[in-house]
Coordinates of C-alpha atoms in Angstrom, one line a residue:
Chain A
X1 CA 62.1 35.9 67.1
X2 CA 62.8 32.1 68.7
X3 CA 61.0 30.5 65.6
X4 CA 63.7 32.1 63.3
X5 CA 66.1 31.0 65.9
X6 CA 64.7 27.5 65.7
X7 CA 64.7 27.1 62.0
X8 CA 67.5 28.0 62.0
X9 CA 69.1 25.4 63.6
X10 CA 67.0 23.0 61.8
X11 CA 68.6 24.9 58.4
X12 CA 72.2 23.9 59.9
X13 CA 70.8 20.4 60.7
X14 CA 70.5 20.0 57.0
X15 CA 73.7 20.7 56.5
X16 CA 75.3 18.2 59.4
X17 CA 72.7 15.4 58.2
X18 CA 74.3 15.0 55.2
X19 CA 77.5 13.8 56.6
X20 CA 77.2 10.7 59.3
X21 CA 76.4 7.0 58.5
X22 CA 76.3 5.5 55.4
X23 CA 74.6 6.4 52.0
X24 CA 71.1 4.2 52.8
X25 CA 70.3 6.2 56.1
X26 CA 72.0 9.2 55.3
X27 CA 69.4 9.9 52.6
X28 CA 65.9 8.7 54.9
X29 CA 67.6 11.0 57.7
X30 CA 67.9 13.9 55.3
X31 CA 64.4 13.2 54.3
X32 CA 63.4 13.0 57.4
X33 CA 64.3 16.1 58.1
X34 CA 63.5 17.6 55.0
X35 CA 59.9 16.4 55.9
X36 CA 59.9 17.6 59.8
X37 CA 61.1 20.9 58.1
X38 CA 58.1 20.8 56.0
X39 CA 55.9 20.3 59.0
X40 CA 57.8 23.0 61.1
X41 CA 57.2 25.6 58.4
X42 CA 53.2 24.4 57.7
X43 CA 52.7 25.3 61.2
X44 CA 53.6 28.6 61.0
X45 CA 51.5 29.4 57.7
X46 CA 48.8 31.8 58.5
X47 CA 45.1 30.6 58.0
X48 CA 42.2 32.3 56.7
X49 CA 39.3 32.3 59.6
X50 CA 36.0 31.1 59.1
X51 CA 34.4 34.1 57.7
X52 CA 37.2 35.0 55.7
X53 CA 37.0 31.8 54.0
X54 CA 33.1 31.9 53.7
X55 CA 33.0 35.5 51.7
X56 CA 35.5 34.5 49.6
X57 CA 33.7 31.0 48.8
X58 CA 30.8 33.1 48.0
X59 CA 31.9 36.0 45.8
X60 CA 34.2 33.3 43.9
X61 CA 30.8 31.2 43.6
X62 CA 28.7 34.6 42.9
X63 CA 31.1 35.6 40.2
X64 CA 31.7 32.4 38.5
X65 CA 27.9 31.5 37.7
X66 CA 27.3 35.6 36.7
X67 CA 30.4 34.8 34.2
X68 CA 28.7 31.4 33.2
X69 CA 25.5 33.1 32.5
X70 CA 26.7 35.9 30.9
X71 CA 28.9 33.5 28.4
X72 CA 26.3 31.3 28.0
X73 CA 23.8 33.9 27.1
X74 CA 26.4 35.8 24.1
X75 CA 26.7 31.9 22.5
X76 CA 23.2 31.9 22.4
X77 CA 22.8 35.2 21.0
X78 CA 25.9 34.5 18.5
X79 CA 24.8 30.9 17.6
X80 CA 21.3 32.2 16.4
X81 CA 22.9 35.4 14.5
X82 CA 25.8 33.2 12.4
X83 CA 23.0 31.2 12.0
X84 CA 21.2 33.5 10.6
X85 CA 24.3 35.0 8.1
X86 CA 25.5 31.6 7.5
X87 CA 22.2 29.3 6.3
X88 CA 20.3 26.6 8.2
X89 CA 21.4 25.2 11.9
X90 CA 21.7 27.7 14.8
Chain B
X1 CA 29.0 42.5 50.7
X2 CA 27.8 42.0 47.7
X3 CA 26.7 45.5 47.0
X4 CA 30.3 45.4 46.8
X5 CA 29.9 44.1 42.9
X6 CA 27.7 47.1 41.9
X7 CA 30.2 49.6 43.8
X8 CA 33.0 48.2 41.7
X9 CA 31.1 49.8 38.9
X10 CA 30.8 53.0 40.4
X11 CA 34.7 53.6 40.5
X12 CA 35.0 55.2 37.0
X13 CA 38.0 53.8 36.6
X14 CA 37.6 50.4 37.7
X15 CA 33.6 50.7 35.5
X16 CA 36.0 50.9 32.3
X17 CA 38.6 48.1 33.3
X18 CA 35.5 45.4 33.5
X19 CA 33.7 46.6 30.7
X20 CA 36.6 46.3 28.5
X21 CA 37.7 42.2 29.6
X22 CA 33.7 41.6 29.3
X23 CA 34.0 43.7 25.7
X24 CA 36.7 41.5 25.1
X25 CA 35.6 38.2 26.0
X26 CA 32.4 39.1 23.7
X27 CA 34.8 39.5 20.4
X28 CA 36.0 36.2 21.8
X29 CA 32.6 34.3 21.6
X30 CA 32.0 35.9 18.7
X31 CA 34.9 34.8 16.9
X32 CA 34.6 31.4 18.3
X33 CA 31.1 31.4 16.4
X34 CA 32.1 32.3 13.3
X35 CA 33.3 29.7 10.7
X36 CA 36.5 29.9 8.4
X37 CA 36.3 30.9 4.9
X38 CA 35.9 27.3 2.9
X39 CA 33.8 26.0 5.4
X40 CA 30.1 25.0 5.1
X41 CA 28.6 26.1 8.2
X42 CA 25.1 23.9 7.5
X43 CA 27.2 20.7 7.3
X44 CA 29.5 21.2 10.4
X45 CA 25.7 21.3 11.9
X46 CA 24.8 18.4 10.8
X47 CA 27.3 16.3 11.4
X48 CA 27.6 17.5 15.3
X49 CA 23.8 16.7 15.7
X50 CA 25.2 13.3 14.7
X51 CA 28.1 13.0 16.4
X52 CA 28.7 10.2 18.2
X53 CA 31.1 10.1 22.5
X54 CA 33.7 9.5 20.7
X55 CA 34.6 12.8 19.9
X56 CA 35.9 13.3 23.5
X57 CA 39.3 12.5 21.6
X58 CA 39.7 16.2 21.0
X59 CA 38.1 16.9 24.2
X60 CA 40.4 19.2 26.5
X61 CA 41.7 21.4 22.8
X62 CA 38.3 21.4 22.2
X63 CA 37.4 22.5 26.0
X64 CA 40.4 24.8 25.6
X65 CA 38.5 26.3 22.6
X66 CA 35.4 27.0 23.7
X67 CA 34.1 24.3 21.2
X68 CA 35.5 26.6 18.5
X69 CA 37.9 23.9 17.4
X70 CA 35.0 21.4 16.2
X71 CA 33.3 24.2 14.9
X72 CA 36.3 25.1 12.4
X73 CA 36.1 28.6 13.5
X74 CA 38.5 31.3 12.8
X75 CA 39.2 30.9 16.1
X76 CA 39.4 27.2 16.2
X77 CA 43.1 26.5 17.2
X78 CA 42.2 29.6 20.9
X79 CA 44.7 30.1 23.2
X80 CA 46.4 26.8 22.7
X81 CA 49.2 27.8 20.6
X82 CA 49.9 30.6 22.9
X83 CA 49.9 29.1 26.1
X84 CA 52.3 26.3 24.2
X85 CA 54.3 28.9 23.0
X86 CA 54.5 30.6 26.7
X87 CA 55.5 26.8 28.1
X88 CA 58.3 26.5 25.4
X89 CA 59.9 29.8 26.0
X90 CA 59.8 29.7 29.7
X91 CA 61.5 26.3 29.1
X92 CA 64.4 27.8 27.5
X93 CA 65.0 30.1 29.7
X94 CA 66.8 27.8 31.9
X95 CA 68.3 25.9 28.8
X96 CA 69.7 28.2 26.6
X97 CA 72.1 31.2 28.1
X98 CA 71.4 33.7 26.1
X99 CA 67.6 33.4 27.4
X100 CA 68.7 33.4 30.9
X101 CA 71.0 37.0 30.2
X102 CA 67.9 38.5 28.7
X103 CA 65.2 37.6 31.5
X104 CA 68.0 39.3 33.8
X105 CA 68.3 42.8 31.8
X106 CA 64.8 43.8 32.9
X107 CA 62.1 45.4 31.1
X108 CA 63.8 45.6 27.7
X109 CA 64.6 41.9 28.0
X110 CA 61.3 40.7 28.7
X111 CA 60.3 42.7 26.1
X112 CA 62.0 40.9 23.8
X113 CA 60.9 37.5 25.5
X114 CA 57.4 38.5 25.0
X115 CA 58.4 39.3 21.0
X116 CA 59.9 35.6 20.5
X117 CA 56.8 34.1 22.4
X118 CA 54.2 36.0 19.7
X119 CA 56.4 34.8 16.6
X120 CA 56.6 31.2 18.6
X121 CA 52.6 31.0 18.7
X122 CA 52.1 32.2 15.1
X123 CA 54.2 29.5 14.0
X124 CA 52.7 26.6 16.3
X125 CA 49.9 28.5 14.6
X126 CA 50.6 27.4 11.1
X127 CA 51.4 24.3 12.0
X128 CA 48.8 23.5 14.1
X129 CA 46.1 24.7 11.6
X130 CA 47.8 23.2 9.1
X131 CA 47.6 19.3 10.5
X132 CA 43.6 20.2 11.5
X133 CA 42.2 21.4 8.2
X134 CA 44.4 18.1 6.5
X135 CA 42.7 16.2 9.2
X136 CA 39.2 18.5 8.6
X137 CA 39.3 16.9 5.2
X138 CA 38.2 13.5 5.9
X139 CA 35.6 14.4 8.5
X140 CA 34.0 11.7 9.8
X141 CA 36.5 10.9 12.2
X142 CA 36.7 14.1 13.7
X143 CA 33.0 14.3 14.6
X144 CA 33.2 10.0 15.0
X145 CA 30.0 10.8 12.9
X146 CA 29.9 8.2 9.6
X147 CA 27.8 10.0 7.6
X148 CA 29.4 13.2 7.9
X149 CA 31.5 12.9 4.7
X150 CA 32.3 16.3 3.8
X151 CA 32.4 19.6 5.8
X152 CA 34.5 22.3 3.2
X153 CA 33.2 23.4 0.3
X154 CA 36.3 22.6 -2.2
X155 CA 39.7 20.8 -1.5
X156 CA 41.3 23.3 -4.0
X157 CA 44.7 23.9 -2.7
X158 CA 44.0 27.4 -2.9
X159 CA 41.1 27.3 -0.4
X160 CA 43.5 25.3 2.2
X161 CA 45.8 28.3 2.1
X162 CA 43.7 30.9 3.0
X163 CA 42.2 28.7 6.3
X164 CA 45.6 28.3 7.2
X165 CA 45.7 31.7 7.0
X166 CA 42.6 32.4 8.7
X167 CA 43.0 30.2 11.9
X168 CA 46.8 31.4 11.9
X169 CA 45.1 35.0 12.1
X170 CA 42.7 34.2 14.1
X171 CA 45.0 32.8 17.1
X172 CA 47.2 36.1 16.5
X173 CA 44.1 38.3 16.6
X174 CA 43.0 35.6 20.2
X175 CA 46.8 36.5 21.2
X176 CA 46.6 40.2 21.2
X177 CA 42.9 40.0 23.0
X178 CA 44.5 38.4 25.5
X179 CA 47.5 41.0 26.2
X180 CA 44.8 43.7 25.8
X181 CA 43.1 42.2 28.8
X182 CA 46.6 41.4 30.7
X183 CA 47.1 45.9 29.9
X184 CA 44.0 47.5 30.1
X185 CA 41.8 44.8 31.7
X186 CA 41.6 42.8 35.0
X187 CA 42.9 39.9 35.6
X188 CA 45.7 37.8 33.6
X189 CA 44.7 38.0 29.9
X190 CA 45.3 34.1 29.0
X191 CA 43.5 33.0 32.2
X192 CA 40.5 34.7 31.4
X193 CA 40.2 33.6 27.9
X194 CA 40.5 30.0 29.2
X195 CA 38.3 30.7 31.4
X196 CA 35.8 32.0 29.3
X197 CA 36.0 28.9 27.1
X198 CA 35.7 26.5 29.7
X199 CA 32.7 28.9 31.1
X200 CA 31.3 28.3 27.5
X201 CA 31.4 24.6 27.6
X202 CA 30.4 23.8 31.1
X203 CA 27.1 24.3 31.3
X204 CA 26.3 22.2 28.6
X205 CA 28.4 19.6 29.7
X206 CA 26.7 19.6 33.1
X207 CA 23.5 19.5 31.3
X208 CA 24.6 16.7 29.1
X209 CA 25.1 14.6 32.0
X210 CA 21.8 15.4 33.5
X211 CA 20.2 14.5 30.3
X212 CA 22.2 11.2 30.0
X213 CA 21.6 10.0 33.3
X214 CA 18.2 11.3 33.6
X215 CA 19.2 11.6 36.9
X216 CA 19.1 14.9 39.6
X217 CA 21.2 13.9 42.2
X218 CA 24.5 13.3 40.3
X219 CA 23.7 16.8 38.5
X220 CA 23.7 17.9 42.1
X221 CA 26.5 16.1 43.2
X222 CA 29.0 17.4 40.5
X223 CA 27.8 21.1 41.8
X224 CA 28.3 20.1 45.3
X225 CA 31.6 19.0 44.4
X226 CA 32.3 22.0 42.6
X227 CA 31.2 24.2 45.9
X228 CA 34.0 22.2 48.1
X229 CA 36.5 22.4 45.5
X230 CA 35.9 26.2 45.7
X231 CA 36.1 26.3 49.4
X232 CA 39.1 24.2 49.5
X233 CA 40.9 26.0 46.7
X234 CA 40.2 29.4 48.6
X235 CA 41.0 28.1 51.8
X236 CA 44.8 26.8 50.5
X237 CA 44.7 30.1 48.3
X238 CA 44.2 32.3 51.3
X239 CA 47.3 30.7 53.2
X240 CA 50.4 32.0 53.8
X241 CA 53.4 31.5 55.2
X242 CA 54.5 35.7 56.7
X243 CA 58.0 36.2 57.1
X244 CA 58.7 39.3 59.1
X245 CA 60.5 42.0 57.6
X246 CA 61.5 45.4 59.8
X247 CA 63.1 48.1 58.9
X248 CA 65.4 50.3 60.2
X249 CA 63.6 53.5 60.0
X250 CA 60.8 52.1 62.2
X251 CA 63.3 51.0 64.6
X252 CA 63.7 54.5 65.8
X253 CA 60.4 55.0 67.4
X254 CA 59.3 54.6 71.1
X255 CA 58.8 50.7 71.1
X256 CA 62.1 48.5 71.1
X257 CA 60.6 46.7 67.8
X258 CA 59.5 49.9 65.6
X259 CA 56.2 50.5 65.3
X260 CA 55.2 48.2 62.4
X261 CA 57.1 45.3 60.7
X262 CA 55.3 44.3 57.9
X263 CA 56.2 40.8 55.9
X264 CA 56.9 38.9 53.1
X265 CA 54.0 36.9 52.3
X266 CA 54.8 33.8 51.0
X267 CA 51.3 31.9 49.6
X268 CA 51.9 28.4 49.9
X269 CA 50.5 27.9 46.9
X270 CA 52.5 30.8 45.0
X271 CA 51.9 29.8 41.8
X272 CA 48.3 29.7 41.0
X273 CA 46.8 27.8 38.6
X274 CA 49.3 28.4 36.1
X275 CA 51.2 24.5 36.4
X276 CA 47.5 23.4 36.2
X277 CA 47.0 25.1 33.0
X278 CA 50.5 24.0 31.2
X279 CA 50.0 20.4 32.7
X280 CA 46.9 20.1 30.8
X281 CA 47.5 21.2 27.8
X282 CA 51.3 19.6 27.7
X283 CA 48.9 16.2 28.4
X284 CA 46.6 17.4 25.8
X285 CA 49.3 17.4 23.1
X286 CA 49.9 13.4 22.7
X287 CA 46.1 13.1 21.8
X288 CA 46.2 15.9 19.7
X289 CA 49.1 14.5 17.7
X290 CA 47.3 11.1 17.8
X291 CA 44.2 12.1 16.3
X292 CA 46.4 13.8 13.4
X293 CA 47.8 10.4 12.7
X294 CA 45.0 8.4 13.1
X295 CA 44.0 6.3 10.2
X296 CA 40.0 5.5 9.2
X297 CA 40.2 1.9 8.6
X298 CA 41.3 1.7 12.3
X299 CA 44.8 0.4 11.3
X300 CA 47.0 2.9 13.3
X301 CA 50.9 2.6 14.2
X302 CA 51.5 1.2 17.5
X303 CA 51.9 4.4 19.5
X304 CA 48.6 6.1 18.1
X305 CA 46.5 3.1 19.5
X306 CA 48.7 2.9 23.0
X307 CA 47.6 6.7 23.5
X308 CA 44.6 6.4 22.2
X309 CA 44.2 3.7 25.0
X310 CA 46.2 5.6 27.9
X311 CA 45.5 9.5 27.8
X312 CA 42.4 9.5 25.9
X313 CA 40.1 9.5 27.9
X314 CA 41.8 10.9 31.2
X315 CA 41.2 8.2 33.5
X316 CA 43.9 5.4 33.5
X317 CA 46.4 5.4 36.0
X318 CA 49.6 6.2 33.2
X319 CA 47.2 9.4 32.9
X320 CA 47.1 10.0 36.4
X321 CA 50.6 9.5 37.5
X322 CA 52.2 11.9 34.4
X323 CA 49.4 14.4 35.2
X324 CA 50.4 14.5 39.0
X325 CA 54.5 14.6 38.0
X326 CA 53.9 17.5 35.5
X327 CA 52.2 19.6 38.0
X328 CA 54.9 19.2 40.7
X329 CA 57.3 19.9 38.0
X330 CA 55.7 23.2 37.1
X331 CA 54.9 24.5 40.3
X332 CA 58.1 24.3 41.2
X333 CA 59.4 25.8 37.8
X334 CA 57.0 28.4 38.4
X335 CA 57.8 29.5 42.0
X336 CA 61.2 29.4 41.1
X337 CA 60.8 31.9 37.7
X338 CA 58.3 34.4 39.3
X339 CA 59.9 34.5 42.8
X340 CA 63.7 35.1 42.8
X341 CA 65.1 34.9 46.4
X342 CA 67.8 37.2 45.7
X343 CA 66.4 40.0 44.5
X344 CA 64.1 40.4 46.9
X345 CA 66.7 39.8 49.8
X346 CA 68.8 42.9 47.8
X347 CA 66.0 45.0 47.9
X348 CA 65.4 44.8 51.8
X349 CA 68.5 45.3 51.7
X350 CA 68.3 48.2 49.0
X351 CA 65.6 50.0 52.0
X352 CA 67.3 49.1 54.8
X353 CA 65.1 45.9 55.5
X354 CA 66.2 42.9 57.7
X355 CA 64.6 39.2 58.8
X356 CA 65.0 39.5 62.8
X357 CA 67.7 37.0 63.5
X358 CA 69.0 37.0 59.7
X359 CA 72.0 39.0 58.2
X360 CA 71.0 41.0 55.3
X361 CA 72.3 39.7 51.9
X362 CA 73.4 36.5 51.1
X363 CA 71.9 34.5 54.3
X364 CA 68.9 36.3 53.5
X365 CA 68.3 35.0 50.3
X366 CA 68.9 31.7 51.7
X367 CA 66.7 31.9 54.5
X368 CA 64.0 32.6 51.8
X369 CA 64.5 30.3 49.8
X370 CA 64.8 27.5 52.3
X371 CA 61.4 29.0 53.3
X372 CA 59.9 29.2 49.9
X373 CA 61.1 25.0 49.1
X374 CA 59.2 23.9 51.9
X375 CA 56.5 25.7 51.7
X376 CA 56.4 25.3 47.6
X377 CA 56.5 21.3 48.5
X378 CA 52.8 20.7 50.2
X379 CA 51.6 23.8 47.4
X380 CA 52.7 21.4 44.3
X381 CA 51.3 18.0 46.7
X382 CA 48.0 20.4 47.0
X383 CA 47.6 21.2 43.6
X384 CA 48.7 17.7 42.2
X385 CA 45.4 16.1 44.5
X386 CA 42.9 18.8 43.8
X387 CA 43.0 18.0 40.1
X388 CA 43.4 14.6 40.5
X389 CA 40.6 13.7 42.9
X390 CA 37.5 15.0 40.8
X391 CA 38.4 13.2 37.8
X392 CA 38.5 10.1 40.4
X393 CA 35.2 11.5 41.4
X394 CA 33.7 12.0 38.1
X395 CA 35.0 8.2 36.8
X396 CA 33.2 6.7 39.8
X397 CA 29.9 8.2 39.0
X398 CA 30.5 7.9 35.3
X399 CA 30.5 11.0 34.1
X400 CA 34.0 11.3 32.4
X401 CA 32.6 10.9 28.9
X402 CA 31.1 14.0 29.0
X403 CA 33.8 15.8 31.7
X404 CA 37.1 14.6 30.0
X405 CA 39.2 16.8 32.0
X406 CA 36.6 17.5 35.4
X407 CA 38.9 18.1 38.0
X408 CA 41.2 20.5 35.6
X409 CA 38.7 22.5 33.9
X410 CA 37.1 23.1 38.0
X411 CA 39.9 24.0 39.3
X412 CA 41.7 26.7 36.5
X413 CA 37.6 28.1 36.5
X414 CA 37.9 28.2 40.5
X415 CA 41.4 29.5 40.2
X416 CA 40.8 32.3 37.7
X417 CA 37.9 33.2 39.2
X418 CA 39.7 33.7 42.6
X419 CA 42.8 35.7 41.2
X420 CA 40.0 37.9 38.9
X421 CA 38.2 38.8 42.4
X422 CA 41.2 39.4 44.2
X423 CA 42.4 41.7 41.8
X424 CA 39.2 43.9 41.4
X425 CA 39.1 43.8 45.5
X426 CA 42.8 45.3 45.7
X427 CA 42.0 48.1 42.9
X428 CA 38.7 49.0 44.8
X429 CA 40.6 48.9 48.4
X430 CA 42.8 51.1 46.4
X431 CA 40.7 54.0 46.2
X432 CA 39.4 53.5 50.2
X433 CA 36.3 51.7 48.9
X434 CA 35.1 49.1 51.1
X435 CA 36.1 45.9 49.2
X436 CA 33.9 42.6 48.5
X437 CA 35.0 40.8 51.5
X438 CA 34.4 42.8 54.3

């Protein structure tokens, strides 16, 4: 529960940033904080572990060069039959 | 785990969803093999054997294609027209009101969004085939072959028409292919299709190069690269930013807390490759028009030459920098059509759900969406640099000439080929099977 309570007062620190100083540093404070917001709410992201990340890697791999081949292999086969219907080449 | 791929086909159900999108991408090849009526199919032959690099010009329509464009196939113009159209109503949306009241009404709205989109492509059709087969006419520039003078078999106005006709047909027939797969298929319809053309042109590209260089280790390198794009695309894919949700039923159990919260997951990179794909072929339009206007004697306006110059060949800074600002622009425009803060906060509320430490409603909403614009922020910077660096990559070995888009065409393959998985793995864990990535 305290990182909701933290962002949130990072949330109403947005909203007090945007009225002290003048225009110049009002705007790199606001970014400022827009950016350690950024930060604060990367941290929290979940992260695939190690394994996760490896099947995944490989099934995306696996599938990608069956696709290729498969593709590959119906141009072939198409190439050599409009060839054949439409004259010379193929 | 990979017994996982033949189990797949053992769910009846699931046996019948691939075979249809691989039935489907088959009529796609095909179609992208065979040529339009008027065409001589010897002579487009010959003058490819002849062509010379500089045909790169069409590159990424052509890529987008599946090669059917330089081909003059009846399926020449693809999925172009239709992902343009997609871009151009999904633009509107937030311009024109009465867009806006329809996306809200639902079902029957989007309905009728999808309806305008169809008639959008079949027009961006016409015109599309239109300018080619003008341009088709005087071939040699097209294939940037000289003696490839001639390619159709009359100029009668007649035989114009009905190619029109036939590309025009041809990108409706590509269109409904594409919403078949999106029903009855896996994975998003015009994703695959892409996908399937850049599948068709990759290999040969990557053999090109090999050829070319006469060299093994930068054929090696490019598939390295491609194996750590994959692992970095999965690894940003799989992350996500989980915003606890509890609801009240669950509150009434032993434990203080319920027994389980479950959460919003929030991907930091919510909207796939999607900004990728519209990027690309937004950039791919200014060439496209250029080569329409082109002259042979090499005396072209101003503009022609300046983008001939710039966004040709993909590798000039001006290319860079508009290719990294249109992807943050989409992304965000993305995120912000597909995930709409303040429905979902009404539904939680709707079920009785709450954030711990948020109000229901309104602050809700807020809270998500001051979640969802941070996160969305490093998501559009990841994408942005993940298409960017490989065509850095590919310049420094070289090998742009023959990979005019490399880092775009790796990543929508890598992309598509994650969110294809993904979506066969959730339909098998449906049924209690074991998935792949166990």
């Amino acid at each position: 529960m305290t990182e909701v309570g933290e962002s949130r007062d990072s949330r109403q620190a947005s909203k007090r940033a945007g009225k002290s100083g003048n225009p110049v540093s009002r705007l790199f404070g606001s970014l400022g904080l827009f950016i350690s917001q950024i930060l604060d709410e990367l941290r929290k992201v979940v992260r695939p572990t190690r394994s996760e990340l490896w099947n995944y890697t490989l099934v995306v791999i696996v599938f990608v060069s069956v696709m290729m081949a498969l593709v590959s292999g119906l141009d072939f086969g198409f190439q050599k039959l409009v060839g054949l219907v439409f004259g010379n080449g193929g | 785990m990979l017994t996982a791929f033949g189990r797949a086909f053992k769910t009846p159900d699931l046996r019948r969803k691939i075979l249809f999108t691989l039935a489907i991408i088959a009529v796609y090849r095909l179609g992208a093999h065979v040529p339009t009526p008027g065409v001589s199919y010897s002579l487009i032959q010959a003058c490819q054997k002849g062509a010379g690099d500089a045909n790169d010009l069409l590159g990424l329509a052509n890529l987008f294609s599946g090669g059917a464009l330089l081909q003059l196939s009846i399926f020449a113009l693809g999925i172009m027209p239709y992902i343009t159209a997609s871009i151009i109503i999904q633009l509107l949306t937030v311009v024109i009101p009465k867009f806006e009241a329809l996306k809200k009404e639902g079902q029957a709205g989007q309905s009728k969004m999808t309806q305008y989109t169809r008639y959008l492509t079949i027009a961006l059709a016409v015109l599309q085939s239109a300018t080619f087969i003008t341009f088709a006419q005087n071939p040699s520039q097209l294939f940037a072959n000289p003696a490839c003078t001639n390619i159709l078999t009359d100029d009668s106005i007649v035989t114009i028409l009905i190619m029109v006709l036939t590309m025009t047909a041809g990108t409706g027939l590509v269109m409904w292919l594409g919403e078949l797969v999106t029903d009855k298929g896996v994975g998003n319809g015009m994703s695959i299709l892409i996908f399937t053309s850049i599948a068709a042109t990759f290999p040969g590209a990557l053999w090109a190069i090999q050829q070319k260089e006469g060299r093994w280790d930068i054929f090696l390198g490019i598939i390295l690269m491609g194996f750590v794009i994959i692992a970095l695309v999965v690894y940003v894919e799989q992350s996500q930013r989980r915003i606890p949700v509890q609801y009240a039923k669950r509150m009434v159990g032993r434990r203080v807390y319920g027994g389980t919260s479950t959460y919003i997951p929030l991907k930091v990179n919510m909207a796939g490759v999607i900004p990728v794909i519209f990027a690309s072929s937004l950039l791919a339009l200014p060439t496209l028009l250029a080569q329409f206007n082109r002259k042979a004697d090499g005396s072209s306006a101003g503009w022609v030459q300046w983008i001939d110059a710039n966004f040709a060949g993909g590798d000039t800074w001006e290319y860079a920098l508009t290719y990294i600002a249109l992807i943050l622009f989409f992304t965000f425009f993305y995120v912000s059509i597909t995930f709409n803060p303040t429905e979902v906060a009404d539904n939680m509320k709707k079920y009785g759900g709450f954030i711990p430490g948020i109000r229901a409603g309104r602050p809700t909403a807020e809270y998500l969406q001051y979640v969802l614009t941070r996160i969305t922020v490093p998501g559009a910077i990841y994408l942005a640099l993940i298409s960017i660096i490989p065509l850095i990559a590919l310049v420094l070995v070289g090998a742009n000439q023959n990979f005019p888009f490399g880092g775009t065409s790796i990543l929508i393959i890598v992309g598509v080929g994650l969110e294809t998985v993904k979506q066969i793995e959730s339909q098998l864990q449906q049924r209690h099977y074991e998935g792949f990535l166990k």
